[in-house]
Amino acid sequence: MDISLFYFLLLGFAILMYVLLDGFDLGIGILYPWFNSDAEHDHLMRSISHVWDGNETWLVFGGVILFGAFPTAYAQLLSTLYLPIMLMLIGLIFRGVAFEYRFKSHSSKIWWSRAFAIGSTLAAFCQGLMLGAVVQGVPSDAIQGSSLQLVTPFSLFTAVAVVAGYALLGCAYLVMKSRGDIQHKAAQRGRVLVWVVMLAMALVSLFTVLSDDLIWQRWFGGWQTLWLLPLPLLALAAARLLYRDLGRVRKSHHNKEQVTEKHEDRPFWLAVSLFVLAFAGLLVSLFPYLLPRQLSYQQAVAPEHSLWFMLPGVLIFVPLILAYTLWGYRIFAGKVEDFEEGY
Amino acid sequence: MDIDSAQLSAILSRIQFAFTVSFHIIFPSITIGLATLIAVWEGLWLKTRNPVYLQLAKFWIKPFAITFGMGVVSGIVLSYEFGTNFSKFSELTGAVLGPLMAYEVLTAFFLEAGFLGVMLFGWQRVSERMHFFASCTVAVGTWISAFWIIAANSWMQTPAGHKIVNGRFEVESWFAVIFNPSMPYRLSHMLLATMLTATFVVMATSAWYLLKQQHQTFARKGLSMTLWLALVLAPLQALVGDFHGLNVKEHQPVKLAAMEGIWPAREANVPYLLFAIPDPEQEKNHFEVKIPGLASLLLTHDWQGELQGLQSVPKADRPNVPLVFFSFRLMVGLGLLMIFIAVAGLWLRKRGTLYQSRWFLRLCSVMAPSGVIAVLAGWYVVEVGRQPWLVQGLVRTMDVVSPLPAERVTLSLSLFVLTYSLLFGVYLYFFRKLIKKGPPELADLQQLKVGVKASGYAVAFTKNLADETQHKGAH
Ligand code: HDD
Ligand code: HEM
Ligand code: HEM
């Protein structure tokens, strides 16, 4: 395999990991306003306070892979998407510090709750906006022109879709990590979100395919349609199963019976697979571009010497990172307990 | 976009970068040292079972946690800011700096983040040894992080191992890039700086408790340990700094001239300026207080040695002299003060009045921010002294800023100033609150089993303890 293609895929992997991992913990922040008691809020924060830092590190990883392997794209993308990036960073700052300060405060607790909820939502919204702007194709003079160029009906739509998608991941995570009322509420909201997310995915796919002849050709221009068909079909199947599982969790609360562990855990993995499939679809449409129709990965790639230098690091450390991340999650496996734990 | 607006936007981008990176470095300079101290205390506790060590570790882990959080959120901003505000710079040097930062993420950031969760929240879930291992890993992670980022920064100071192809940097030898001429000095100086910063924060807190007559055993242990540490680290830092200076003279003579306030193109028998006000307009110093020949002696090991001065390069190639000059004196001054405190501490210890002499305890307790201030001053010497270059002698800062409209940068800069000012206030407030609350009671600690894995037991136990402490807190 061509080494630049390897880095293109690695970048995709980093972004996907980020979206999945920070997706569920940003999602918890987005869901925050749906829960109202202090105890519930404590519970939500506790469910992710030991993992958010590691999850966010994937964002940094994506950034530096782009920087190291595709410097031209790093420079162009980041400077054109200036304002949404800055706003996203500010959002991430507020939600990040809220973890530490909320548990240590009394009178200002409400403000940290707000910082967490608003910061998470803002960050997700900006990410969705950037996704939309990139898919649609950023105008080449965007860096000099008005920032409002990035705000189109389509990018606003993807922004809302990403917020809803992260919220769905958050719901599924809560179904896995919580009991009682919180689990119930998460399952209930999750069912609504499945609809929203599926609708959004359909519309975004439709728009992408219709907007560009080349992309249309890629999906429907021959035999490959057969190869690609499983993507939407699997997504539909996953969504259906997810909807049913969440329904079962919800119903068990009404009937006061125990849900099986399988039904508690599976929704999370189904939500994850929805994201993976959507991401794969996006990749099919956009390949080989980093900036659609402007900059392909081959055009942006760094000199080989730099790519080879990073390779052993990637091959050795990425598996290690995955291993100890998994270990970390296992240490905190099981339901979140409602008491002060740790330091 | 007209020229003035482009210039304005470039200057705003630079101010924004300087502001955000200065804010960021405050936190790593505390966490790197503190993570190390916490790991050491935990190790000592495992070895000696003296509960005071556990108390130290458990107490400092809280300020550590909030500092770490601040470091993480402010650091993420920086890794994106290269692209947003210095797009041309990223394009030119991405092939050199990008891989170094990629290694930083792969070998350090993930490691820190992965084990931080266990270090902070895993007390009841893993064994004592496992916990100690997690703490050590976090500490080592912070050093590795410093290694890579300092390598990147040092390459910008003293570039080596690269070639320029079509105007862009490519690497010829990674070894030469990483171990560039100033890197070993900068890395050791920076790591010592973070150790000193943490040492003085702990020392100041312990001294403050002693002044208030609180938590005596705990505070005595803290003060005594940190004074010993300072006695080793502070003189070592001055020594390393001296070598560092020689290296600057070798590779960045104009920066050195700014640090020492030397104007003539070449000057022999250069005096050491204890104080002066450099005047870039008239190209001379006012109000000099000097020791004749000392600068020559320090830097060339000869009273008559010649040094290169600022007039050897055109005005446009000189940095902001007063800023570099005063920052340097501030850092060295604080370094000398640290040495003085460490030595005075030894003397008082020998006389047996260490824990009673109020003037000394007061002096120690006001030293809390000294490390952070010296670190910032040191970085201003390094970074401002390098101007107008971004990569010394090769890339000019003003040439590689993103062509953003000035209003957009004004907006982001204002947001950062607002956010960071607010958060800094909050950080200080909570830091103070944690210090005021004091260390956990020995009795509680001895009860608190670390690493009780049977979860049912751990749950019930900790719940109890939480209730109890809350109960106590209510009084
Ligand atoms: C890996 C790179 C790197 C690292 C580790 C640092 N810097 Fe830096 N610094 C830069 C890369 C850089 C830069 C990209 O080269 C800048 C941006 C604008 C500029 O002029 O140089 C810069 C500028 C810059 C300026 C403004 C100088 C001017 O424009 O006149 C200040 C005050 C600092 N830095 C301070 C720091 C501090 C306090 C650091 C401690 C962490 C630090 N820098 C680390
Ligand atoms: C301008 C250059 C710098 C950039 C781009 C940068 C980038 C970052 C980033 C992205 C993080 C967050 C990582 C995470 O998610 O955990 C971070 C944290 C950190 N940085 Fe920096 N950094 C810079 C300068 C420095 C310097 C000079 C040092 C120390 C010598 C340093 C030491 C650390 C450490 C130890 C952390 C861990 C978190 C903490 O305790 O604050 N950084 N940095
Ligand atoms: C006491 C004598 C000291 C001397 C002679 C000294 C000397 C120096 C020199 C020559 C530089 C480098 C300039 C460059 O590369 O441009 C420097 C940088 C720096 N100094 Fe010091 N220093 C001293 C004390 C301290 C102390 C006490 C601290 C902090 C606790 C400190 C923190 C720093 C930092 C953070 C930098 C920038 C990073 C680096 O280059 O390592 N220094 N110092």
PDB file of C-alpha atoms in Angstrom, chain B residues 308-391:
ATOM      1  CA  GLN B 308      29.084  40.545  19.737  1.00  0.00           C
ATOM      2  CA  GLY B 309      26.645  43.396  20.296  1.00  0.00           C
ATOM      3  CA  LEU B 310      23.329  44.523  18.895  1.00  0.00           C
ATOM      4  CA  GLN B 311      24.772  46.998  16.403  1.00  0.00           C
ATOM      5  CA  SER B 312      26.286  44.109  14.482  1.00  0.00           C
ATOM      6  CA  VAL B 313      22.866  43.601  12.854  1.00  0.00           C
ATOM      7  CA  PRO B 314      20.393  46.099  11.357  1.00  0.00           C
ATOM      8  CA  LYS B 315      17.668  47.434  13.629  1.00  0.00           C
ATOM      9  CA  ALA B 316      15.062  45.327  11.871  1.00  0.00           C
ATOM     10  CA  ASP B 317      16.858  42.162  12.958  1.00  0.00           C
ATOM     11  CA  ARG B 318      16.926  42.966  16.648  1.00  0.00           C
ATOM     12  CA  PRO B 319      14.430  41.729  19.222  1.00  0.00           C
ATOM     13  CA  ASN B 320      12.647  43.872  21.776  1.00  0.00           C
ATOM     14  CA  VAL B 321      15.711  44.546  23.926  1.00  0.00           C
ATOM     15  CA  PRO B 322      14.197  45.884  27.161  1.00  0.00           C
ATOM     16  CA  LEU B 323      11.746  42.995  27.409  1.00  0.00           C
ATOM     17  CA  VAL B 324      14.473  40.390  26.947  1.00  0.00           C
ATOM     18  CA  PHE B 325      16.865  42.240  29.233  1.00  0.00           C
ATOM     19  CA  PHE B 326      14.439  42.593  32.138  1.00  0.00           C
ATOM     20  CA  SER B 327      12.963  39.128  31.772  1.00  0.00           C
ATOM     21  CA  PHE B 328      16.425  37.665  31.974  1.00  0.00           C
ATOM     22  CA  ARG B 329      17.239  39.614  35.117  1.00  0.00           C
ATOM     23  CA  LEU B 330      13.940  38.646  36.675  1.00  0.00           C
ATOM     24  CA  MET B 331      14.603  34.961  36.080  1.00  0.00           C
ATOM     25  CA  VAL B 332      18.184  35.038  37.312  1.00  0.00           C
ATOM     26  CA  GLY B 333      17.179  37.159  40.289  1.00  0.00           C
ATOM     27  CA  LEU B 334      14.551  34.646  41.317  1.00  0.00           C
ATOM     28  CA  GLY B 335      17.056  31.827  40.775  1.00  0.00           C
ATOM     29  CA  LEU B 336      19.500  33.473  43.142  1.00  0.00           C
ATOM     30  CA  LEU B 337      16.740  34.073  45.683  1.00  0.00           C
ATOM     31  CA  MET B 338      15.893  30.366  45.530  1.00  0.00           C
ATOM     32  CA  ILE B 339      19.497  29.459  46.217  1.00  0.00           C
ATOM     33  CA  PHE B 340      19.552  31.888  49.114  1.00  0.00           C
ATOM     34  CA  ILE B 341      16.430  30.341  50.639  1.00  0.00           C
ATOM     35  CA  ALA B 342      17.785  26.832  50.287  1.00  0.00           C
ATOM     36  CA  VAL B 343      21.059  27.801  51.966  1.00  0.00           C
ATOM     37  CA  ALA B 344      19.367  29.832  54.682  1.00  0.00           C
ATOM     38  CA  GLY B 345      17.134  26.848  55.330  1.00  0.00           C
ATOM     39  CA  LEU B 346      20.156  24.630  55.824  1.00  0.00           C
ATOM     40  CA  TRP B 347      21.684  27.121  58.222  1.00  0.00           C
ATOM     41  CA  LEU B 348      18.494  27.405  60.275  1.00  0.00           C
ATOM     42  CA  ARG B 349      18.170  23.643  60.313  1.00  0.00           C
ATOM     43  CA  LYS B 350      21.674  23.330  61.715  1.00  0.00           C
ATOM     44  CA  ARG B 351      20.752  25.832  64.411  1.00  0.00           C
ATOM     45  CA  GLY B 352      17.565  23.909  65.094  1.00  0.00           C
ATOM     46  CA  THR B 353      15.225  26.868  64.593  1.00  0.00           C
ATOM     47  CA  LEU B 354      13.932  26.056  61.130  1.00  0.00           C
ATOM     48  CA  TYR B 355      10.303  25.575  62.137  1.00  0.00           C
ATOM     49  CA  GLN B 356      10.193  28.558  64.441  1.00  0.00           C
ATOM     50  CA  SER B 357      11.801  31.439  62.620  1.00  0.00           C
ATOM     51  CA  ARG B 358       8.883  33.461  61.424  1.00  0.00           C
ATOM     52  CA  TRP B 359      10.781  35.683  58.997  1.00  0.00           C
ATOM     53  CA  PHE B 360      11.997  32.628  57.136  1.00  0.00           C
ATOM     54  CA  LEU B 361       8.612  30.947  57.046  1.00  0.00           C
ATOM     55  CA  ARG B 362       7.088  34.163  55.805  1.00  0.00           C
ATOM     56  CA  LEU B 363       9.715  34.444  53.096  1.00  0.00           C
ATOM     57  CA  CYS B 364       9.077  30.862  52.039  1.00  0.00           C
ATOM     58  CA  SER B 365       5.345  31.347  51.915  1.00  0.00           C
ATOM     59  CA  VAL B 366       5.521  34.308  49.557  1.00  0.00           C
ATOM     60  CA  MET B 367       7.691  32.259  47.188  1.00  0.00           C
ATOM     61  CA  ALA B 368       4.698  30.229  46.007  1.00  0.00           C
ATOM     62  CA  PRO B 369       4.464  31.850  42.546  1.00  0.00           C
ATOM     63  CA  SER B 370       8.223  32.357  42.146  1.00  0.00           C
ATOM     64  CA  GLY B 371       8.727  29.304  39.978  1.00  0.00           C
ATOM     65  CA  VAL B 372       5.922  30.145  37.600  1.00  0.00           C
ATOM     66  CA  ILE B 373       7.154  33.723  37.279  1.00  0.00           C
ATOM     67  CA  ALA B 374      10.705  32.571  36.553  1.00  0.00           C
ATOM     68  CA  VAL B 375       9.451  30.077  33.975  1.00  0.00           C
ATOM     69  CA  LEU B 376       7.460  32.731  32.157  1.00  0.00           C
ATOM     70  CA  ALA B 377      10.380  35.142  32.287  1.00  0.00           C
ATOM     71  CA  GLY B 378      12.694  32.434  30.952  1.00  0.00           C
ATOM     72  CA  TRP B 379      10.373  31.695  28.047  1.00  0.00           C
ATOM     73  CA  TYR B 380      10.091  35.373  27.220  1.00  0.00           C
ATOM     74  CA  VAL B 381      13.869  35.534  26.991  1.00  0.00           C
ATOM     75  CA  VAL B 382      13.890  32.540  24.656  1.00  0.00           C
ATOM     76  CA  GLU B 383      10.951  33.472  22.430  1.00  0.00           C
ATOM     77  CA  VAL B 384      11.090  37.241  22.328  1.00  0.00           C
ATOM     78  CA  GLY B 385      14.876  37.079  22.051  1.00  0.00           C
ATOM     79  CA  ARG B 386      14.543  35.018  18.880  1.00  0.00           C
ATOM     80  CA  GLN B 387      12.421  37.638  17.114  1.00  0.00           C
ATOM     81  CA  PRO B 388      12.120  38.760  14.360  1.00  0.00           C
ATOM     82  CA  TRP B 389      12.752  35.165  13.444  1.00  0.00           C
ATOM     83  CA  LEU B 390      10.401  32.290  13.975  1.00  0.00           C
ATOM     84  CA  VAL B 391      12.937  29.756  12.829  1.00  0.00           C
TER      85      VAL B 391
END
